[in-house]
Coordinates of C-alpha atoms in Angstrom, one line a residue:
X1223 CA 0.2 -0.1 -0.1
X1224 CA 1.3 3.1 -0.7
X1225 CA 2.5 6.0 1.8
X1226 CA -0.9 8.4 1.1
X1227 CA -2.8 5.5 1.7
X1228 CA -0.9 4.0 4.8
X1229 CA -1.0 7.1 6.2
X1230 CA -4.7 7.8 5.9
X1231 CA -5.6 4.5 6.5
X1232 CA -4.0 4.8 10.3
X1233 CA -5.2 7.9 11.0
X1234 CA -8.8 6.5 9.4
X1235 CA -8.9 3.7 11.8
X1236 CA -9.7 5.9 14.7
X1237 CA -12.9 7.3 13.4
X1238 CA -14.6 3.8 12.2
X1239 CA -17.1 5.0 14.7
X1240 CA -18.6 7.6 12.7
X1241 CA -19.6 4.9 10.0
X1242 CA -23.5 4.6 10.4
X1243 CA -26.7 5.2 9.4
X1244 CA -28.1 9.0 9.2
X1245 CA -31.0 9.4 11.9
X1246 CA -32.9 11.4 12.5
X1247 CA -34.6 12.7 15.6
X1248 CA -37.0 15.3 17.0
X1249 CA -36.1 18.4 18.7
X1250 CA -38.3 17.4 21.3
X1251 CA -36.1 14.7 22.3
X1252 CA -32.8 16.4 22.5
X1253 CA -32.3 18.0 25.6
X1254 CA -33.2 16.7 29.4
X1255 CA -35.0 19.0 31.8
X1256 CA -32.0 22.3 31.2
X1257 CA -31.0 22.3 34.7
X1258 CA -27.8 23.4 35.1
X1259 CA -25.1 20.5 36.7
X1260 CA -21.6 20.4 37.3
X1261 CA -19.7 17.7 34.7
X1262 CA -18.1 15.1 36.8
X1263 CA -15.1 12.8 35.5
X1264 CA -16.4 10.5 32.9
X1265 CA -19.8 12.3 32.7
X1266 CA -21.0 11.7 29.0
X1267 CA -18.1 9.4 28.3
X1268 CA -19.3 6.1 26.4
X1269 CA -16.8 3.4 25.2
X1270 CA -15.5 4.0 21.8
X1271 CA -17.1 1.5 18.9
X1272 CA -15.6 -1.5 17.9
X1273 CA -12.1 -0.6 15.9
X1274 CA -12.7 3.1 16.3
X1275 CA -9.8 3.3 18.7
X1276 CA -6.1 2.1 17.9
X1277 CA -4.8 3.4 21.4
X1278 CA -6.1 3.9 25.0
X1279 CA -10.0 4.0 25.2
X1280 CA -11.0 6.7 27.9
X1281 CA -13.9 4.9 29.4
X1282 CA -11.9 1.6 30.3
X1283 CA -9.9 0.8 33.3
X1284 CA -5.9 1.4 31.1
X1285 CA -6.7 5.3 31.5
X1286 CA -5.2 6.0 34.6
X1287 CA -5.7 9.6 34.8
X1288 CA -8.5 11.9 35.2
X1289 CA -11.5 10.9 32.3
X1290 CA -13.1 13.4 30.0
X1291 CA -16.2 15.2 30.5
X1292 CA -18.8 16.3 27.7
X1293 CA -21.1 19.0 28.6
X1294 CA -23.5 21.1 26.1
X1295 CA -25.5 24.2 26.1
X1296 CA -29.0 24.8 25.0
X1297 CA -28.0 28.7 24.3
X1298 CA -25.1 29.3 22.7
X1299 CA -22.8 28.7 25.3
X1300 CA -24.3 31.7 28.2
X1301 CA -25.2 27.9 30.5
X1302 CA -23.7 24.3 30.5
X1303 CA -24.8 21.1 31.8
X1304 CA -23.6 17.9 32.3
X1305 CA -24.3 15.1 29.4
X1306 CA -24.7 12.6 32.3
X1307 CA -28.2 11.0 31.6
X1308 CA -28.7 12.9 28.4
X1309 CA -28.5 11.5 24.5
X1310 CA -25.6 13.3 24.4
X1311 CA -21.9 11.0 24.4
X1312 CA -18.7 11.3 23.4
X1313 CA -15.7 8.5 22.8
X1314 CA -12.1 9.5 23.3
X1315 CA -9.0 8.0 22.6
X1316 CA -5.5 8.7 23.1
X1317 CA -3.0 7.0 20.4
X1318 CA 0.8 7.5 19.5
X1319 CA 0.3 10.8 17.6
X1320 CA -3.3 12.5 19.1
X1321 CA -5.9 12.8 21.2
X1322 CA -9.6 11.6 19.5
X1323 CA -12.7 11.9 20.5
X1324 CA -16.3 12.3 17.9
X1325 CA -19.8 13.7 19.8
X1326 CA -22.6 11.6 18.9
X1327 CA -26.1 10.3 20.3
X1328 CA -26.3 8.1 22.2
X1329 CA -28.7 6.3 19.4
X1330 CA -25.8 6.3 16.4
X1331 CA -22.9 8.0 15.4
X1332 CA -24.5 10.8 12.8
X1333 CA -26.5 13.6 15.3
X1334 CA -29.4 14.4 12.5
X1335 CA -31.0 17.1 12.1
X1336 CA -30.9 16.9 16.5
X1337 CA -27.3 18.2 16.4
X1338 CA -28.1 21.2 14.3
X1339 CA -30.4 23.3 17.0
X1340 CA -29.8 26.9 16.9
X1341 CA -28.1 27.7 20.2
X1342 CA -26.6 24.1 20.7
X1343 CA -23.0 23.7 21.4
X1344 CA -20.5 21.2 23.1
X1345 CA -18.0 21.5 25.3
X1346 CA -15.3 19.2 25.9
X1347 CA -12.6 18.9 28.8
X1348 CA -9.9 16.7 28.2
X1349 CA -7.4 16.0 31.2
X1350 CA -4.0 14.9 29.2
X1351 CA -1.7 12.4 30.6
X1352 CA 0.8 13.6 32.9
X1353 CA 4.0 14.5 31.0
X1354 CA 1.8 15.1 27.8
X1355 CA 2.5 18.6 26.1
X1356 CA -0.9 19.7 24.1
X1357 CA -0.1 21.5 20.5
X1358 CA -2.7 22.1 18.4
X1359 CA -6.7 20.8 17.7
X1360 CA -7.8 20.0 14.5
X1361 CA -11.9 20.2 14.5
X1362 CA -14.2 18.5 11.7
X1363 CA -16.6 20.4 12.6
X1364 CA -17.6 24.1 13.6
X1365 CA -14.8 25.0 16.0
X1366 CA -15.7 27.8 18.2
X1367 CA -12.5 27.8 20.9
X1368 CA -9.8 25.8 22.2
X1369 CA -7.7 26.8 25.2
X1370 CA -6.0 25.1 27.8
X1371 CA -7.0 25.0 31.9
X1372 CA -4.8 23.6 34.6
X1373 CA -3.0 20.6 32.1
X1374 CA -6.5 20.0 30.3
X1375 CA -7.7 20.9 26.8
X1376 CA -11.1 22.7 26.8
X1377 CA -13.0 22.6 23.5
X1378 CA -16.0 24.3 22.8
X1379 CA -17.6 23.2 19.2
X1380 CA -20.7 23.0 17.3
X1381 CA -21.8 20.0 14.9
X1382 CA -21.5 20.0 11.7
X1383 CA -22.4 18.0 8.4
X1384 CA -19.9 16.8 6.5
X1385 CA -19.4 14.4 2.8
X1386 CA -16.9 11.6 3.5
X1387 CA -14.4 9.5 1.8
X1388 CA -14.2 6.2 3.3
X1389 CA -10.2 4.9 3.5
X1390 CA -10.7 1.3 4.0
X1391 CA -8.4 -0.4 1.8
X1392 CA -6.4 0.6 -1.5
X1393 CA -8.5 -1.7 -3.3
X1394 CA -11.9 -0.3 -1.9
X1395 CA -11.3 3.1 -2.7
X1396 CA -10.2 2.8 -6.1
X1397 CA -13.4 0.3 -7.0
X1398 CA -15.3 3.5 -5.4
X1399 CA -13.2 6.1 -7.2
X1400 CA -12.2 4.8 -10.8
X1401 CA -10.8 8.7 -11.1
X1402 CA -8.4 7.8 -8.9
X1403 CA -6.5 5.5 -10.6
X1404 CA -3.0 6.1 -11.1
X1405 CA -3.2 9.5 -9.4
X1406 CA -4.8 8.3 -5.5
X1407 CA -2.5 10.3 -3.6
X1408 CA -3.1 13.4 -5.9
X1409 CA -6.6 12.9 -6.5
X1410 CA -9.3 14.9 -6.9
X1411 CA -12.2 13.0 -5.7
X1412 CA -15.8 13.2 -7.7
X1413 CA -18.1 12.0 -5.1
X1414 CA -18.3 11.1 -1.4
X1415 CA -18.7 7.5 0.0
X1416 CA -21.7 8.8 2.7
X1417 CA -22.8 12.2 3.6
X1418 CA -23.9 12.9 7.8
X1419 CA -26.2 15.6 8.7
X1420 CA -24.1 16.3 11.8
X1421 CA -21.2 15.3 13.7
X1422 CA -18.4 16.1 15.7
X1423 CA -14.7 14.9 15.3
X1424 CA -11.6 16.3 16.9
X1425 CA -8.1 15.5 17.1
X1426 CA -5.9 17.7 19.4
X1427 CA -1.9 17.1 18.6
X1428 CA 0.8 16.4 21.4
X1429 CA 4.3 15.6 22.3
X1430 CA 5.0 13.5 25.1
X1431 CA 7.8 15.2 26.0
X1432 CA 8.7 19.3 25.8
X1433 CA 7.7 21.2 22.8
X1434 CA 10.5 21.5 20.5
X1435 CA 11.6 24.2 18.0
X1436 CA 9.5 22.9 15.4
X1437 CA 6.3 21.6 17.6
X1438 CA 5.8 25.6 19.4
X1439 CA 4.5 27.7 16.7
X1440 CA 1.7 25.3 16.5
X1441 CA 1.0 25.9 20.4
X1442 CA -2.6 27.0 20.8
X1443 CA -3.3 26.9 16.8
X1444 CA -6.9 25.4 15.4
X1445 CA -8.3 24.7 12.3
X1446 CA -12.2 23.9 12.2
X1447 CA -13.9 22.6 8.7
X1448 CA -16.4 20.3 7.6
X1449 CA -13.4 18.5 4.9
X1450 CA -12.1 15.4 4.6
X1451 CA -8.5 16.4 5.2
X1452 CA -6.3 19.5 5.2
X1453 CA -1.9 20.1 5.5
X1454 CA -1.3 23.1 7.5
X1455 CA 2.3 25.3 6.8
X1456 CA 3.3 28.4 8.3
X1457 CA 6.0 31.6 7.1
X1458 CA 7.2 34.1 9.3
X1459 CA 8.8 37.0 8.6
X1460 CA 11.2 37.2 10.9
X1461 CA 15.5 37.7 10.5
X1462 CA 18.3 35.4 11.2
X1463 CA 18.7 34.8 15.1
X1464 CA 21.7 37.6 15.8
X1465 CA 21.2 39.7 12.5
X1466 CA 22.0 43.1 12.7
X1467 CA 18.8 44.0 10.2
X1468 CA 16.8 42.2 13.1
X1469 CA 13.7 44.7 14.9
X1470 CA 13.0 42.1 17.2
X1471 CA 12.6 43.8 20.4
X1472 CA 10.8 40.9 22.9
X1473 CA 12.3 38.6 25.1
X1474 CA 14.0 35.3 24.8
X1475 CA 15.0 34.0 21.3
X1476 CA 13.7 36.1 18.1
X1477 CA 10.6 34.6 16.2
X1478 CA 11.2 31.7 14.3
X1479 CA 10.6 32.7 10.6
X1480 CA 12.1 32.7 6.7
X1481 CA 14.5 36.0 6.0
X1482 CA 14.9 37.6 2.7
X1483 CA 12.4 34.8 1.2
X1484 CA 10.6 35.6 -2.3
X1485 CA 7.3 34.5 -1.0
X1486 CA 5.5 36.9 1.8
X1487 CA 5.1 35.1 5.5
X1488 CA 2.0 33.2 5.1
X1489 CA -0.4 30.5 6.9
X1490 CA -1.5 27.9 4.3
X1491 CA -4.2 25.4 4.6
X1492 CA -5.1 23.2 1.8
X1493 CA -7.8 21.1 1.6
X1494 CA -7.1 17.4 0.4
X1495 CA -9.2 13.9 -0.3
X1496 CA -12.6 16.2 -0.6
X1497 CA -15.3 15.3 -2.6
X1498 CA -16.0 17.6 -5.0
X1499 CA -20.0 15.9 -4.9
X1500 CA -21.7 14.8 -1.6
X1501 CA -23.0 11.2 -2.2
X1502 CA -26.8 13.0 -2.4
X1503 CA -25.0 14.4 -5.8
X1504 CA -25.4 18.0 -4.7
X1505 CA -22.0 20.4 -4.9
X1506 CA -20.1 19.6 -1.7
X1507 CA -19.3 22.6 -0.1
X1508 CA -18.1 23.7 3.6
X1509 CA -16.8 26.2 5.8
X1510 CA -12.9 27.1 7.1
X1511 CA -12.6 28.6 10.3
X1512 CA -8.9 29.1 11.8
X1513 CA -7.3 30.7 15.1
X1514 CA -3.9 32.5 15.2
X1515 CA -2.3 33.0 18.9
X1516 CA -1.3 36.5 20.2
X1517 CA 2.1 35.1 20.0
X1518 CA 2.2 34.0 16.4
X1519 CA -0.3 36.9 15.1
X1520 CA 2.4 39.2 16.1
X1521 CA 5.3 37.7 15.1
X1522 CA 4.3 36.1 11.8
X1523 CA 1.8 38.8 11.1
X1524 CA 2.5 42.1 12.4
X1525 CA 4.8 44.7 11.4
X1526 CA 7.5 44.7 14.4
X1527 CA 5.9 47.0 15.9
X1528 CA 5.2 46.8 19.8
X1529 CA 2.2 49.6 19.9
X1530 CA 0.6 47.3 17.0
X1531 CA -2.8 45.9 18.2
X1532 CA -4.6 42.7 17.1
X1533 CA -7.3 44.3 15.8
X1534 CA -4.9 46.2 13.2
X1535 CA -3.2 42.9 12.2
X1536 CA -6.7 41.7 11.5
X1537 CA -7.8 44.7 9.9
X1538 CA -4.3 43.8 7.0
X1539 CA -5.4 40.1 6.9
X1540 CA -5.9 38.6 3.4
X1541 CA -7.7 35.6 2.4
X1542 CA -6.7 33.6 -1.2
X1543 CA -8.4 30.8 -3.0
X1544 CA -5.9 29.0 -5.7
X1545 CA -7.2 25.9 -7.3
X1546 CA -5.0 24.1 -10.1
X1547 CA -8.6 24.1 -12.8
X1548 CA -10.4 27.1 -11.3
X1549 CA -7.1 29.4 -10.8
X1550 CA -6.6 32.0 -7.9
X1551 CA -9.8 33.9 -6.3
X1552 CA -10.8 36.3 -3.5
X1553 CA -13.8 34.5 -1.3
X1554 CA -15.8 36.3 1.3
X1555 CA -13.9 35.8 4.8
X1556 CA -14.0 37.8 8.0
X1557 CA -10.8 38.1 10.4
X1558 CA -11.6 38.8 14.1
X1559 CA -9.2 39.6 17.3
X1560 CA -10.6 38.0 20.0
X1561 CA -9.8 38.2 23.1
X1562 CA -11.3 35.0 25.5
X1563 CA -10.6 32.3 26.3
X1564 CA -7.3 33.1 24.3
X1565 CA -6.0 36.1 22.5
X1566 CA -5.4 36.0 19.0
X1567 CA -7.3 36.1 15.7
X1568 CA -9.8 33.9 14.2
X1569 CA -10.0 34.0 10.4
X1570 CA -13.4 32.5 8.8
X1571 CA -14.1 31.8 5.2
X1572 CA -18.2 30.7 5.3
X1573 CA -18.4 28.8 1.9
X1574 CA -16.1 26.1 0.5
X1575 CA -16.0 24.6 -2.3
X1576 CA -14.1 21.4 -3.5
X1577 CA -12.1 19.3 -4.3
X1578 CA -8.5 20.1 -3.4
X1579 CA -8.4 24.4 -2.9
X1580 CA -5.4 26.0 -1.6
X1581 CA -6.6 28.8 1.2
X1582 CA -3.8 31.3 1.5
X1583 CA -3.2 33.6 5.0
X1584 CA -1.4 36.8 4.5
X1585 CA -1.1 40.5 5.7
X1586 CA -0.4 43.7 4.3
X1587 CA 1.9 44.6 7.9
X1588 CA 3.8 41.5 7.3
X1589 CA 4.5 41.8 4.0
X1590 CA 5.8 45.0 4.2
X1591 CA 7.9 44.0 7.4
X1592 CA 9.5 41.4 5.6
X1593 CA 10.6 44.2 3.0
X1594 CA 12.1 46.2 5.9
X1595 CA 14.1 43.9 7.4
X1596 CA 15.2 42.4 4.0
X1597 CA 16.3 45.9 3.5
X1598 CA 18.0 46.5 6.9
X1599 CA 19.8 43.6 6.7
X1600 CA 21.2 44.5 3.1
X1601 CA 22.2 47.4 3.8
X1602 CA 24.0 46.6 7.3
X1603 CA 25.6 44.0 4.7
X1604 CA 26.8 46.4 2.4
X1605 CA 28.6 48.6 4.8
X1606 CA 30.0 46.1 7.1
X1607 CA 32.0 44.8 3.8
X1608 CA 31.2 41.6 3.5
X1609 CA 30.2 39.5 0.1
X1610 CA 28.7 36.3 -0.9
X1611 CA 30.8 34.3 -2.8
X1612 CA 29.2 32.4 -5.7
X1613 CA 28.0 29.6 -3.5
X1614 CA 25.7 32.5 -1.7
X1615 CA 22.5 34.3 -2.6
X1616 CA 22.6 36.9 0.3
X1617 CA 25.6 38.4 2.5
X1618 CA 25.2 36.2 5.9
X1619 CA 26.1 38.4 8.8
X1620 CA 26.2 35.5 11.5
X1621 CA 26.0 31.7 11.6
X1622 CA 22.8 31.0 11.7
X1623 CA 20.6 27.7 10.7
X1624 CA 16.7 27.6 9.1
X1625 CA 14.9 24.2 9.6
X1626 CA 11.8 23.4 6.4
X1627 CA 9.4 20.7 7.6
X1628 CA 7.3 19.1 5.3
X1629 CA 5.1 16.6 6.6
X1630 CA 8.4 13.6 6.5
X1631 CA 11.1 15.5 5.7
X1632 CA 13.0 18.4 7.0
X1633 CA 15.3 20.5 5.1
X1634 CA 18.2 22.2 7.4
X1635 CA 19.9 24.8 5.7
X1636 CA 22.8 26.1 7.2
X1637 CA 23.9 29.7 6.4
X1638 CA 27.9 30.4 7.0
X1639 CA 30.0 33.2 7.4
X1640 CA 32.5 31.7 6.0
X1641 CA 33.8 27.8 5.1
X1642 CA 34.1 25.5 7.9
X1643 CA 33.3 21.9 9.5
X1644 CA 29.8 21.3 11.5
X1645 CA 28.3 18.3 12.3
X1646 CA 24.5 18.0 12.2
X1647 CA 22.8 16.4 14.9
X1648 CA 19.1 15.1 15.6
X1649 CA 17.6 15.8 18.8
X1650 CA 15.2 13.4 20.4
X1651 CA 13.8 13.5 24.2
X1652 CA 17.4 15.4 24.8
X1653 CA 19.4 13.1 23.5
X1654 CA 21.8 13.7 20.8
X1655 CA 22.7 11.8 17.4
X1656 CA 25.4 12.6 15.0
X1657 CA 23.4 12.9 11.1
X1658 CA 26.2 14.1 9.5
X1659 CA 29.8 15.8 9.9
X1660 CA 31.0 18.3 6.8
X1661 CA 32.8 20.8 5.4
X1662 CA 30.5 23.3 4.6
X1663 CA 30.8 26.5 2.2
X1664 CA 30.7 29.8 2.9
X1665 CA 26.7 30.9 2.5
X1666 CA 24.2 28.1 2.1
X1667 CA 24.7 24.7 3.0
X1668 CA 21.2 22.3 2.8
X1669 CA 21.2 18.4 4.2
X1670 CA 17.4 16.8 4.1
X1671 CA 16.6 14.0 6.3
X1672 CA 13.6 12.1 7.7
X1673 CA 11.2 14.3 10.1
X1674 CA 9.0 12.9 12.7
X1675 CA 7.1 13.5 15.4
X1676 CA 9.5 14.9 18.4
X1677 CA 12.7 15.2 16.5
X1678 CA 14.5 18.7 16.6
X1679 CA 18.0 19.2 15.1
X1680 CA 21.6 21.2 16.4
X1681 CA 23.9 22.2 14.0
X1682 CA 27.5 23.0 15.8
X1683 CA 30.0 25.0 14.1
X1684 CA 33.8 24.1 14.4
X1685 CA 34.5 25.0 17.7
X1686 CA 31.5 22.8 19.2
X1687 CA 29.1 25.7 19.3
X1688 CA 25.0 25.2 18.4
X1689 CA 24.4 27.5 15.8
X1690 CA 21.4 29.6 16.3
X1691 CA 18.3 28.4 14.8
X1692 CA 14.7 29.6 13.0
X1693 CA 12.0 27.9 11.8
X1694 CA 11.5 28.9 7.8
X1695 CA 8.1 26.2 7.3
X1696 CA 6.7 23.6 9.3
X1697 CA 3.6 21.4 6.8
X1698 CA 1.3 18.8 8.9
X1699 CA -1.1 16.6 7.4
X1700 CA -4.2 16.0 8.9
X1701 CA -7.1 13.6 7.9
X1702 CA -10.6 12.7 9.4

């Protein structure tokens, strides 16, 4: 089985619980008596259906830490009550890649029309296993918010319709989708295998150790979309650590990002494996929301000034949609600064069509900031008398490392003021493993290696000192 399908099958095996018949429940049967209650650990929790949890089921005794809770609101979050003894239930599990849960009724995986009643929303409190560090949340639903409190993730969401592909086996997929023969990894699926009226499927990425450089930018980021899958990538507008062209004035290390790149800073969400048509034959459509934390919004999309507010950054956001057959368009979108439960910016696209469009979120402030940073660096380089040889595209003021991660591959670019011996290490759980010892030339030196969850990289110069690092881009795949 090829890499694409093996990845999708591995992830989708945790979501088999959503496979089931569509049921419609009358609004009169949706709620308990409406009295407010305090959820206790395990309230609303049910065992994961057969085959749906490849890790540790929260309903089992092997879940040795605090169990999750499910609450719901019928007044758009003004008040919540425990889902215990109601028809609403959640299945939760933890595997090696993520925490996962689905919200469903006690009768069926699809909530039906009962899940779309105005004012209905859900809150799941999911304590992390001691030692786990949450990163980002990916909701195949109508996400409202994601926050962390006392070591627990708190997800507030509403159900949403989804037209789903079933990745059971390569042969099964190709039998249902002959249009994908020979192009399965890049296929534009024509028609869904099943339509769901309302569902919530949630993934929470985590690390079993302290977050490394490649993971820190994900902290608090969330994406909510009623699609089958998407890839997230990020580019920022900051200079290399220690560069005299830097305008960064915050504490600690300068923000991660690309410097002097031809592309503007952006958050790119590439929709994948989402069919053009519903199973019913109607044109498939959906919506998209993404939340960018204040820290990322300021460092990646701001103008470098401490006085610039989130509202000012949100005002300068732009969204473009690009698709192979349809070209580039500007969709209707909204960018809004929020303060609760977490400060940041929510970008919403209320209507999307498929198969595989790319939504690019940019900011004119960030583009202007990048131009200033580049100009400052070039000016400083010129005045310092530094010159680049034929191997370098730009002058280098100080040795630095840029790491670009694309799902399972890491490209490590080492920029050197002068040629010297360098050593490249992979860092996992605080331990270094030598990957490459080489003589680097002045300017740019690239090394490509495998990337897996928990990896970071350290490059040392000829004196054995670690060279300062930054992240240019990180790309992650998510499948429903």
